[in-house]
């Protein structure tokens, strides 16, 4: 998708999240102004100032978060696995380029070390500039941030983490590999014994087939698998 | 709202649920055709054939249900109170003009009698014609359907029901009284000892103030009050 395509999703002052992933319906946000629209090596990155939801990060035309309600997602994807583990000392975050998950993981008193692997430096840059309340996660003294490919990183880091959180985009573009079975196999290999993973798994109402497939992948590699919902 | 206003919410083949109750965002459904659009004494009633969500009932420009996902709402609002009561013999439904709640309540083996009070005959008529899988609730042999005002009915029927379910529209138009404190006082009076109510209470993300106010009203009249979410 070219950058101009994202801007073209704005019509009559509304950004319309029209996408083939959810045919027949869309969600729209009223736009005050376009703060930024750049094209990285991986995706189209747009930041909107909305009238009622604060600033919104849009990747490849899909809303990733808005300042108004991002806490609901970040808190859930971070604290479900952290609070399910007796001693989550070492945490890996894959994705999460807005910094919001790092901000939440940093708060857990038993976490000593956070490694974050984000593939797209331009998402980090846009978030630091326009989403400062999320990007403050990058200031965590526990954090080691690496701009590289999560697949490649995990191939060389086995048996290292108590919790791994995948905060990915939807299964198109750069994140599609993060929904494959080989990804969940890599996650298992990077975990210490007793480790827990928590991954963005899609929305059942939008694409039940992807959710089912992802759960099947997980069940092949993990003893206990659960699907949790958060509505924003 | 005049009937033509509802149709005007359709643009470029999309019905856009634009409403002052949720400023700054809206949800949209792709429309195949407008099956019906009539104005009753109470509200503007439109039924759309959508491309991916089956037929959709729209009252005063607000989506009430779609055939694709209505079960999630109907099952929850019916079975939460029914399964929380040891012997829900007599059930009152206020609203629910599409018939979906009656369909679910009928399934509970301990329910002997259902009284339903719907104010708008034209909603019942439209549902029978265009939403037959919901309107089959009106065929329940346990059901006594009355087209009248729920407030007036309950003033004359005290201490009669084990469970009362309010399946209302949002707090504008004919349903606004169903969010007032005096309504919850009436509900309590119509309940038998040990009775349970379950009411559509709005969406926290859209209008937290209405949700808080409704919960406050409930707490004044009931010992135990809970707020449950269903995302469709």
XYZ file of N, CA and C in Angstrom, chain A residues 98-182:
255
model
N 5.211 0.892 19.403
C 4.738 2.140 20.013
C 5.250 2.308 21.445
N 5.777 1.250 22.038
C 6.355 1.356 23.390
C 5.381 1.058 24.513
N 4.116 0.889 24.195
C 3.101 0.725 25.243
C 3.256 -0.554 26.059
N 3.617 -1.652 25.399
C 3.784 -2.912 26.142
C 5.011 -2.812 27.047
N 6.095 -2.229 26.551
C 7.296 -2.049 27.389
C 6.958 -1.203 28.622
N 6.142 -0.165 28.430
C 5.722 0.686 29.556
C 5.036 -0.153 30.638
N 4.167 -1.070 30.241
C 3.440 -1.888 31.218
C 4.348 -2.954 31.835
N 5.158 -3.626 31.008
C 6.016 -4.706 31.522
C 6.989 -4.137 32.553
N 7.474 -2.932 32.294
C 8.404 -2.268 33.222
C 7.817 -2.135 34.629
N 6.488 -2.036 34.718
C 5.853 -1.799 36.026
C 5.893 -3.019 36.946
N 6.072 -4.219 36.364
C 5.990 -5.433 37.189
C 7.255 -5.553 38.054
N 7.099 -5.654 39.358
C 8.275 -5.591 40.249
C 9.246 -6.766 40.095
N 8.778 -7.908 39.591
C 9.674 -9.064 39.476
C 10.438 -9.085 38.151
N 10.050 -8.226 37.215
C 10.749 -8.184 35.920
C 12.100 -7.479 36.116
N 13.186 -8.186 35.721
C 14.525 -7.587 35.848
C 15.050 -7.105 34.503
N 14.668 -7.826 33.424
C 15.265 -7.531 32.117
C 14.185 -7.656 31.037
N 14.097 -6.639 30.173
C 13.176 -6.684 29.030
C 14.012 -6.562 27.756
N 13.867 -7.521 26.853
C 14.453 -7.376 25.517
C 13.300 -7.127 24.564
N 13.399 -6.095 23.740
C 12.346 -5.836 22.747
C 12.938 -5.859 21.353
N 12.272 -6.621 20.474
C 12.690 -6.756 19.076
C 11.620 -6.124 18.197
N 11.929 -4.965 17.642
C 10.979 -4.309 16.724
C 11.672 -4.194 15.370
N 10.964 -4.551 14.320
C 11.624 -4.599 13.000
C 11.719 -3.220 12.344
N 10.854 -2.278 12.769
C 10.712 -1.031 12.001
C 11.070 0.208 12.838
N 12.276 0.734 12.596
C 12.734 1.922 13.331
C 11.777 3.103 13.136
N 11.138 3.166 11.982
C 10.275 4.321 11.705
C 8.992 4.307 12.541
N 8.546 3.126 12.964
C 7.398 3.066 13.884
C 7.823 3.617 15.245
N 9.011 3.232 15.685
C 9.541 3.749 16.967
C 9.664 5.278 16.898
N 10.214 5.773 15.813
C 10.409 7.224 15.661
C 9.075 7.967 15.697
N 8.091 7.454 14.948
C 6.777 8.125 14.910
C 6.127 8.104 16.296
N 6.293 7.000 17.010
C 5.670 6.878 18.331
C 6.330 7.829 19.320
N 7.658 7.933 19.258
C 8.355 8.864 20.172
C 7.876 10.297 19.954
N 7.599 10.631 18.710
C 7.211 12.010 18.392
C 5.733 12.271 18.695
N 4.857 11.313 18.371
C 3.422 11.612 18.415
C 2.639 10.827 19.470
N 3.256 9.804 20.052
C 2.568 8.996 21.079
C 3.467 8.910 22.313
N 3.814 10.060 22.900
C 4.828 10.055 23.966
C 4.431 9.244 25.191
N 3.129 9.121 25.470
C 2.722 8.375 26.666
C 2.913 6.874 26.480
N 2.926 6.419 25.246
C 3.270 5.018 24.996
C 4.783 4.872 24.877
N 5.396 5.770 24.113
C 6.824 5.642 23.812
C 7.692 5.808 25.055
N 7.130 6.279 26.168
C 7.946 6.380 27.380
C 8.373 4.997 27.857
N 7.719 3.958 27.333
C 8.184 2.589 27.616
C 9.631 2.389 27.196
N 10.063 3.118 26.156
C 11.441 2.971 25.667
C 12.459 3.537 26.655
N 11.982 4.311 27.641
C 12.894 4.875 28.651
C 13.158 3.910 29.815
N 12.506 2.761 29.808
C 12.677 1.816 30.918
C 14.148 1.435 31.080
N 14.617 1.492 32.330
C 16.017 1.113 32.597
C 16.226 -0.392 32.452
N 15.118 -1.134 32.424
C 15.236 -2.593 32.266
C 15.341 -3.005 30.794
N 15.110 -2.036 29.895
C 14.892 -2.379 28.474
C 16.164 -2.377 27.632
N 16.287 -3.451 26.822
C 17.287 -3.474 25.754
C 16.506 -3.565 24.438
N 16.534 -2.494 23.648
C 15.742 -2.423 22.412
C 16.619 -2.771 21.219
N 16.167 -3.716 20.413
C 16.933 -4.110 19.227
C 16.036 -3.952 18.006
N 16.536 -3.251 16.999
C 15.768 -3.096 15.764
C 16.234 -4.183 14.792
N 15.495 -5.287 14.799
C 15.846 -6.409 13.919
C 14.649 -7.342 13.797
N 14.858 -8.463 13.172
C 13.781 -9.409 12.884
C 13.619 -10.401 14.049
N 12.426 -10.502 14.575
C 12.155 -11.367 15.727
C 12.472 -12.823 15.446
N 12.192 -13.282 14.225
C 12.506 -14.661 13.827
C 14.004 -14.933 13.968
N 14.781 -14.018 13.380
C 16.236 -14.228 13.381
C 16.785 -14.186 14.798
N 16.248 -13.251 15.601
C 16.724 -13.111 16.981
C 16.505 -14.405 17.754
N 15.298 -14.951 17.630
C 14.975 -16.127 18.445
C 15.727 -17.376 18.007
N 16.111 -17.416 16.724
C 16.897 -18.578 16.273
C 18.210 -18.685 17.051
N 18.729 -17.544 17.512
C 20.026 -17.514 18.213
C 19.868 -17.348 19.727
N 18.645 -17.301 20.227
C 18.442 -17.093 21.675
C 17.467 -18.127 22.208
N 18.038 -19.257 22.606
C 17.218 -20.375 23.079
C 17.202 -20.385 24.601
N 16.041 -20.780 25.142
C 15.971 -21.062 26.576
C 16.361 -19.844 27.437
N 15.868 -18.657 27.048
C 16.327 -17.420 27.711
C 15.244 -16.644 28.445
N 13.958 -16.846 28.094
C 12.930 -15.931 28.603
C 11.838 -16.647 29.398
N 11.337 -15.932 30.408
C 10.220 -16.468 31.205
C 8.887 -16.147 30.536
N 8.811 -14.980 29.916
C 7.580 -14.541 29.245
C 7.957 -13.931 27.895
N 7.221 -14.306 26.847
C 7.399 -13.647 25.538
C 6.046 -13.090 25.090
N 6.017 -11.811 24.796
C 4.788 -11.143 24.365
C 4.948 -10.726 22.902
N 4.026 -11.182 22.053
C 4.043 -10.763 20.655
C 2.982 -9.693 20.452
N 3.413 -8.472 20.293
C 2.489 -7.357 20.057
C 2.619 -6.983 18.587
N 1.909 -7.734 17.749
C 2.072 -7.590 16.302
C 0.901 -6.849 15.683
N 1.066 -6.490 14.427
C -0.069 -6.020 13.628
C -0.898 -7.239 13.226
N -1.926 -7.021 12.439
C -2.748 -8.131 11.969
C -1.961 -8.958 10.940
N -2.454 -10.174 10.643
C -1.643 -11.076 9.806
C -1.586 -10.716 8.333
N -1.209 -9.481 8.054
C -0.850 -9.089 6.687
C 0.480 -8.358 6.782
N 1.168 -8.188 5.683
C 2.416 -7.434 5.670
C 3.473 -8.041 6.569
N 4.258 -7.182 7.281
C 5.430 -7.684 8.000
C 5.091 -8.666 9.106
N 3.861 -8.656 9.616
C 3.517 -9.507 10.758
C 2.987 -10.875 10.349
N 2.788 -11.122 9.055
C 2.121 -12.375 8.687
C 2.892 -13.596 9.190
N 4.227 -13.506 9.212
C 5.028 -14.644 9.688
C 4.788 -14.915 11.170
N 4.331 -13.910 11.907
C 4.132 -14.066 13.356
C 2.858 -14.845 13.682
N 2.167 -15.305 12.657
C 0.981 -16.134 12.863
C 1.214 -17.573 12.340
N 2.450 -17.868 11.925
C 2.752 -19.191 11.358
C 3.117 -20.181 12.455
N 3.007 -21.470 12.141
C 3.343 -22.478 13.152
C 4.825 -22.411 13.510
N 5.679 -22.146 12.529
C 7.116 -22.124 12.826
C 7.460 -21.008 13.820
